[in-house]
Short mmCIF file of C-alpha atoms and ligand atoms in Angstrom, two decimals:
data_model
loop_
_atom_site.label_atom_id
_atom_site.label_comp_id
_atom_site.label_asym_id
_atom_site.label_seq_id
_atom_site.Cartn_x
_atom_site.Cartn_y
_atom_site.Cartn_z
CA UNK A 2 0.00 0.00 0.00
CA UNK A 3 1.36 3.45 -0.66
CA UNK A 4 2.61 4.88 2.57
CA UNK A 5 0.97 7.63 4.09
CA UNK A 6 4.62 9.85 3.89
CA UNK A 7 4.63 8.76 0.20
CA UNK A 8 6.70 11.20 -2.25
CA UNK A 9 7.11 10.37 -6.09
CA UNK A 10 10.41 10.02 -7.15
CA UNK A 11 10.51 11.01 -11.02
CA UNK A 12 12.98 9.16 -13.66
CA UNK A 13 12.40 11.55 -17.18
CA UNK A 14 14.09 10.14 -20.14
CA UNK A 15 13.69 11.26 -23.18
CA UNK A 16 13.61 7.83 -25.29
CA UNK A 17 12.93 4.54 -23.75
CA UNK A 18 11.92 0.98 -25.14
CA UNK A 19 8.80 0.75 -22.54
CA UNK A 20 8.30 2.89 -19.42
CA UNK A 21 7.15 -0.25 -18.16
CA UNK A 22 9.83 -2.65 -19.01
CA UNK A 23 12.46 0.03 -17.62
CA UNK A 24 10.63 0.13 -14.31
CA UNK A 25 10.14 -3.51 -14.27
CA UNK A 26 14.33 -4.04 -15.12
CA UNK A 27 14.92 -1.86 -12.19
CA UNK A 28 12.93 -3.79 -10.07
CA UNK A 29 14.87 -6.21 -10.69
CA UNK A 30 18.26 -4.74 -10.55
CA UNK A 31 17.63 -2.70 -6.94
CA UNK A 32 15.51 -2.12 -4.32
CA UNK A 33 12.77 0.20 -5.88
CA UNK A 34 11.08 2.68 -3.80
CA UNK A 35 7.39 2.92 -3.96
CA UNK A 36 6.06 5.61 -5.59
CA UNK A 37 9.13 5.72 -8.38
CA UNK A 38 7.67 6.82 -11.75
CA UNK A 39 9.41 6.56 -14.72
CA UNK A 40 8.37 8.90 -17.37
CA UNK A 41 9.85 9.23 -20.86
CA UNK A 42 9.01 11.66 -23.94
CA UNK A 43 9.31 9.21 -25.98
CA UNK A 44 8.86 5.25 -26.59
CA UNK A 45 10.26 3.10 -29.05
CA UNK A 46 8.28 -0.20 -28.08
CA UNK A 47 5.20 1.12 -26.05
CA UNK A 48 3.25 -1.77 -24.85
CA UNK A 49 -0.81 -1.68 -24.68
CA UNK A 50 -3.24 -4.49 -23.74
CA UNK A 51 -3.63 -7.71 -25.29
CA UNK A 52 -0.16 -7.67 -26.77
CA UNK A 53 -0.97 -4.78 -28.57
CA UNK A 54 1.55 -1.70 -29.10
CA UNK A 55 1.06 1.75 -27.75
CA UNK A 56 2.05 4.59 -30.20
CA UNK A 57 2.03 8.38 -29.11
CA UNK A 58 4.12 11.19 -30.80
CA UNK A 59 7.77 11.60 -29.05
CA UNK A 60 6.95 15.05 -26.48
CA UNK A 61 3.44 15.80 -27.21
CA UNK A 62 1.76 13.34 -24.96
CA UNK A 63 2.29 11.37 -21.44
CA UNK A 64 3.87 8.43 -21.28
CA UNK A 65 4.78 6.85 -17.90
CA UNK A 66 4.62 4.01 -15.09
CA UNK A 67 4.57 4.24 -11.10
CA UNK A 68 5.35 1.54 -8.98
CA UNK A 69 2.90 0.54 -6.76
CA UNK A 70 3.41 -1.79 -3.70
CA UNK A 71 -0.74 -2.68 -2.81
CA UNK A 72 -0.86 -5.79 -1.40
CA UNK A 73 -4.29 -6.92 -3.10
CA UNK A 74 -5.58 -10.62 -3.27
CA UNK A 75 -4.91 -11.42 -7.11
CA UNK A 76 -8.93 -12.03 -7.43
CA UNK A 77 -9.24 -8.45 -6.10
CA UNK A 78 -6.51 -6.89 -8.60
CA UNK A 79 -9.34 -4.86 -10.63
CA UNK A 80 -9.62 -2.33 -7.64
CA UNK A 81 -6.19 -1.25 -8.44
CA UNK A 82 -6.93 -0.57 -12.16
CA UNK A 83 -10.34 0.95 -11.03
CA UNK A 84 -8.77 3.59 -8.72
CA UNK A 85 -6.53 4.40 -11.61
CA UNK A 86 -8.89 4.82 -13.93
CA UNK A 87 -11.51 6.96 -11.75
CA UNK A 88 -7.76 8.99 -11.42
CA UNK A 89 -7.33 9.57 -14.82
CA UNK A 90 -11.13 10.35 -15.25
CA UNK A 91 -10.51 12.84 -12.17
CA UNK A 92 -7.88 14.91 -13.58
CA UNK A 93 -9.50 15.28 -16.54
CA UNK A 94 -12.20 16.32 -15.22
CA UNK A 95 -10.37 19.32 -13.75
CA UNK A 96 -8.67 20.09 -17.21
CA UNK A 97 -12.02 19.66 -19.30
CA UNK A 98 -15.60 20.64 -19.19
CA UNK A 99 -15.90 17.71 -21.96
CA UNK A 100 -17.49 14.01 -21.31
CA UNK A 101 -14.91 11.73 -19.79
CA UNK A 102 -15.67 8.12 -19.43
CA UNK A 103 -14.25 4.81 -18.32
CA UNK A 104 -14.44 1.82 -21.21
CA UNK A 105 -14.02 -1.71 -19.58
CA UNK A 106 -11.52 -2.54 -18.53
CA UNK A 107 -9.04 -0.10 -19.36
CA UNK A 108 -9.45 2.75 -21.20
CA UNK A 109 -10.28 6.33 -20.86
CA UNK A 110 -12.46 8.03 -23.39
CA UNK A 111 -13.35 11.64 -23.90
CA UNK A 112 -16.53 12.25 -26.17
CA UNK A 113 -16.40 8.40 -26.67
CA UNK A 114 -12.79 8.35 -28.51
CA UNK A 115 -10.02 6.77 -26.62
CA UNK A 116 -7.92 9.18 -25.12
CA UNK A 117 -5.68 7.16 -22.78
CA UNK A 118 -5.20 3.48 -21.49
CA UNK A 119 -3.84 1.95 -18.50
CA UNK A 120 -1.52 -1.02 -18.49
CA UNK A 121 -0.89 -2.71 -15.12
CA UNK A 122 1.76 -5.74 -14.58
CA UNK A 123 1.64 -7.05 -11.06
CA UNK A 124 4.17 -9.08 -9.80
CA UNK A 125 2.28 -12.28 -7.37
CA UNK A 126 3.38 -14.01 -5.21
CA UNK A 127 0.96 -17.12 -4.44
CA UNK A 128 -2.36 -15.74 -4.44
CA UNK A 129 -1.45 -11.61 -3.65
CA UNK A 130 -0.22 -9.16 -5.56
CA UNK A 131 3.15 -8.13 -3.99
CA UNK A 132 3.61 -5.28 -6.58
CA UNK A 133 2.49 -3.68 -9.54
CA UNK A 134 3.79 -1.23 -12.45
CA UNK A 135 0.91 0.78 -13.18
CA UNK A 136 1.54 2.18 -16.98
CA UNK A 137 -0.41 5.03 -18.04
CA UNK A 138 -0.44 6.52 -21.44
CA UNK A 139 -2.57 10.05 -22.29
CA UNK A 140 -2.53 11.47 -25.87
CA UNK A 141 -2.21 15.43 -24.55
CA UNK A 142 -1.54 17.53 -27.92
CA UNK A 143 -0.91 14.95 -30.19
CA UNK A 144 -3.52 15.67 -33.48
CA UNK A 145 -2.97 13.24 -36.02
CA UNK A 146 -3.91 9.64 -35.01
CA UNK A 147 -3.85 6.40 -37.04
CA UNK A 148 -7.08 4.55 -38.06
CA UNK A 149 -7.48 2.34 -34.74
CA UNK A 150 -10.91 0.04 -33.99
CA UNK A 151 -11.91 3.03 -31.63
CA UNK A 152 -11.01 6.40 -32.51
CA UNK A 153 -8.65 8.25 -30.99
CA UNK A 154 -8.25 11.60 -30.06
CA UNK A 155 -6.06 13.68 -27.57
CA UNK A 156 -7.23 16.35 -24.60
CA UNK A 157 -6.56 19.27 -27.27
CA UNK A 158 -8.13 17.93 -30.04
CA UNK A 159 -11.25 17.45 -27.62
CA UNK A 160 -10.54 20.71 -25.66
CA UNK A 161 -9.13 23.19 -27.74
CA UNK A 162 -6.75 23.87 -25.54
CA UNK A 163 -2.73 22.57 -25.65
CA UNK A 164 -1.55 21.66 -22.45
CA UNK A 165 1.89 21.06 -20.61
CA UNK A 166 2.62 17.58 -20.37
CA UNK A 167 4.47 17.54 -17.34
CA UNK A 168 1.64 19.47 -15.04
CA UNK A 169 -0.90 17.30 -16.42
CA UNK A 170 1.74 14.56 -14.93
CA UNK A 171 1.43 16.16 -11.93
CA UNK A 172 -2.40 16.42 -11.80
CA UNK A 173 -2.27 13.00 -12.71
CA UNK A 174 0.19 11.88 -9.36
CA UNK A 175 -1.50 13.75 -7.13
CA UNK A 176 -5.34 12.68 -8.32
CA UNK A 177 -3.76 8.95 -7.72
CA UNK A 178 -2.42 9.59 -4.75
CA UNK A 179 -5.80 10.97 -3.01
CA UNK A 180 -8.00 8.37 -4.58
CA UNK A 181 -6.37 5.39 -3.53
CA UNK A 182 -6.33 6.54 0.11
CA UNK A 183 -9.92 7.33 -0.87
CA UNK A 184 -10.58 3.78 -1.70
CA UNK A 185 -8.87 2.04 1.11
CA UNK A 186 -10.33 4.33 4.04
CA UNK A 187 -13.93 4.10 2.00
CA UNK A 188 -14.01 2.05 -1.24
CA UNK A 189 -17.85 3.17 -1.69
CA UNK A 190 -16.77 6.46 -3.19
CA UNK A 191 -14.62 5.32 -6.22
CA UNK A 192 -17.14 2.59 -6.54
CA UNK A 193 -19.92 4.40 -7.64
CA UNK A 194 -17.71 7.33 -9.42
CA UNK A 195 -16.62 4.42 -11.46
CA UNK A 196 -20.02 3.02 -11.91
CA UNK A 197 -21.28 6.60 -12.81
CA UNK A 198 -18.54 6.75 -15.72
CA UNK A 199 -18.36 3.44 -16.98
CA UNK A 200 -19.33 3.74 -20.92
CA UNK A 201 -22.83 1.77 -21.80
CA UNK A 202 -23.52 0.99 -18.05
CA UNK A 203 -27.09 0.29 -18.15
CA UNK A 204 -27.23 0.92 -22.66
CA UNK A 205 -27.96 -1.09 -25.65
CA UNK A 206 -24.34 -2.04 -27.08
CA UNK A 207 -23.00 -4.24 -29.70
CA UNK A 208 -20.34 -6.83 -28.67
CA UNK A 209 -18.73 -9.84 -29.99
CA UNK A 210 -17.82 -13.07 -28.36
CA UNK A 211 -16.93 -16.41 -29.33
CA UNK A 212 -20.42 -17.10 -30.40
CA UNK A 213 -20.80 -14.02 -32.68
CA UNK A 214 -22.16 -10.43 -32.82
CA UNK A 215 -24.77 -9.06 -29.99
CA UNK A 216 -26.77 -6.59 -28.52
CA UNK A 217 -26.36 -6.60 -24.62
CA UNK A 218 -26.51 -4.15 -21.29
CA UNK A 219 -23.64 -3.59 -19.57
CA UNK A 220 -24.75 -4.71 -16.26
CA UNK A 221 -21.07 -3.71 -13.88
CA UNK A 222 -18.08 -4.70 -13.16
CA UNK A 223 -17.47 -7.66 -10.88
CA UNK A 224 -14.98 -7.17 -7.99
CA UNK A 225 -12.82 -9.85 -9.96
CA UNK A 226 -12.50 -7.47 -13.05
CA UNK A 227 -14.86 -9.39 -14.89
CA UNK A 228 -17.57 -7.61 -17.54
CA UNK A 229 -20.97 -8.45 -15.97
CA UNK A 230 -23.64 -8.45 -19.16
CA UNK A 231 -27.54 -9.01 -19.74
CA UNK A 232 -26.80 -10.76 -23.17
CA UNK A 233 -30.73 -12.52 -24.59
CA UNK A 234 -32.14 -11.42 -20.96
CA UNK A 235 -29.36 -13.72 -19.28
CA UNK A 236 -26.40 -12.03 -16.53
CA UNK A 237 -22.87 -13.32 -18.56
CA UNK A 238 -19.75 -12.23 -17.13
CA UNK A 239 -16.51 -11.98 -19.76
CA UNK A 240 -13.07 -11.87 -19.02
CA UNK A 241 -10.79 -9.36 -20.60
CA UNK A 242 -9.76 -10.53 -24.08
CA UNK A 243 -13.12 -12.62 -24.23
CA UNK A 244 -15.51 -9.90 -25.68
CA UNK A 245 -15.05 -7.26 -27.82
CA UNK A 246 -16.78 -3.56 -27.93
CA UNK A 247 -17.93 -3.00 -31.57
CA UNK A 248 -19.38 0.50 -30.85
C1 BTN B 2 -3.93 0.16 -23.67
O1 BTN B 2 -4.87 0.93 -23.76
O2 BTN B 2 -3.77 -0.77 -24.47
C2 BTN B 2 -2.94 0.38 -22.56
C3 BTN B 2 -1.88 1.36 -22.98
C4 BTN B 2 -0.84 1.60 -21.92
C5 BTN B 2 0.29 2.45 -22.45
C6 BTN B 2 1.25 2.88 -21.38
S1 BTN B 2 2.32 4.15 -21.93
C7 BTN B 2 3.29 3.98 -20.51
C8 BTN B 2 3.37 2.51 -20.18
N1 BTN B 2 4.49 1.89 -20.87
C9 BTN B 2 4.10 1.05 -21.80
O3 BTN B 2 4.85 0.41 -22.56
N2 BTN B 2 2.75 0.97 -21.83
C10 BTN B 2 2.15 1.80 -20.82
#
């Protein structure tokens, strides 16, 4: 758990392969302190979910990864990715009067585009988390974007507005910092902030799974991570990498 005298310690590079695989090597090499975050301007080999590769424009967007030492029961390892999320969603909020959500289970979208995603590789020991590299990526001022599944878009394309990457960093810290002391002294509050933002909570959506296209309600989030669904009037829950979004 973060300690209550808890300071970030900052590592800026300008190029790196992976913010997270840099963090993770230094784990490995010393004793990390909680609360290091490694931030580059750049990176080569940015890694998103589901193998997938995270590209953002080398100093126009954020880029980084903070150690995190919660000592979660692995089946209760979404609460870490749902405090960072409602973060995210936070600071944004305080930098934009625009509509920022939460997209299971990751992803941050602003006017439904995908504006930033969340990557988070614990380390487990039996059945807790011991430690986990939390990997954030936010597209700030970048305004060209490739052709992805879901659009994406950055806070000044959706705002107007160009901001400075490094105080958004710091927004960003601090917003993390304060909710997950939120959630540990009272999870109810992040609960239902991230119930209130979760995209299609409670709408008509298309999905796919292994049996084909449908039209279901998101129902929640089950404490395990887990999608909960109403797919043909019947509750389904879906791992990550089992369903897909198709709006
Ligand atoms: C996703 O939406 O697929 C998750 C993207 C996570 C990207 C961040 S950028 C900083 C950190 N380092 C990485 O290599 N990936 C994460």
């Amino acid at each position: 758990m973060i300690s209550n005298d808890f300071n970030f310690q900052i590592i800026h590079l300008n190029s790196v392969h992976s913010t997270n695989i840099y963090a993770l090597e230094l784990i490995q090499k010393e004793n990390v302190r909680e609360g290091l975050v490694v931030w580059s301007d750049f990176q080569e080999k940015g890694k998103g979910q589901l193998q997938n590769s995270w590209h953002s424009e080398a100093y126009k967007n954020l880029t980084f990864s903070l150690v995190i030492n919660s000592k979660w029961r692995v089946d209760a390892g979404f609460n870490l990715s749902k405090i960072i999320a409602c973060s995210i969603a936070k600071s944004l909020d305080t930098l934009t009067a625009e509509k920022v959500e939460i997209k299971w289970p990751n992803d941050i979208l602003i006017n439904k585009k995908k504006v930033g995603g969340i990557l988070i590789e614990n380390s487990i020991q039996g059945n807790m988390i011991s430690s986990s590299i939390v990997g954030i990526g936010l597209n700030v001022n970048q305004e060209v974007f490739p052709a992805f599944a879901r659009e994406a878009t950055s806070l000044k394309l959706e705002n107007g507005t160009s901001f400075v990457p490094e105080e958004v960093l710091h927004v960003l810290l601090n917003t993390i910092k304060r909710e997950y002391f939120n959630f540990v002294s009272q999870p109810s509050g992040v609960e239902q902030f991230f119930l209130d933002r979760l995209y299609g909570l409670g709408e008509n959506l298309k999905f796919k799974d292994f049996s084909g296209e449908f039209t279901g309600i998101i129902l929640g989030v089950l404490p395990n991570g887990h999608l909960l669904l109403n797919k043909n009037g019947k509750a389904k829950s879906y791992e990550n990498k089992s369903i897909a979004f198709l709006e």
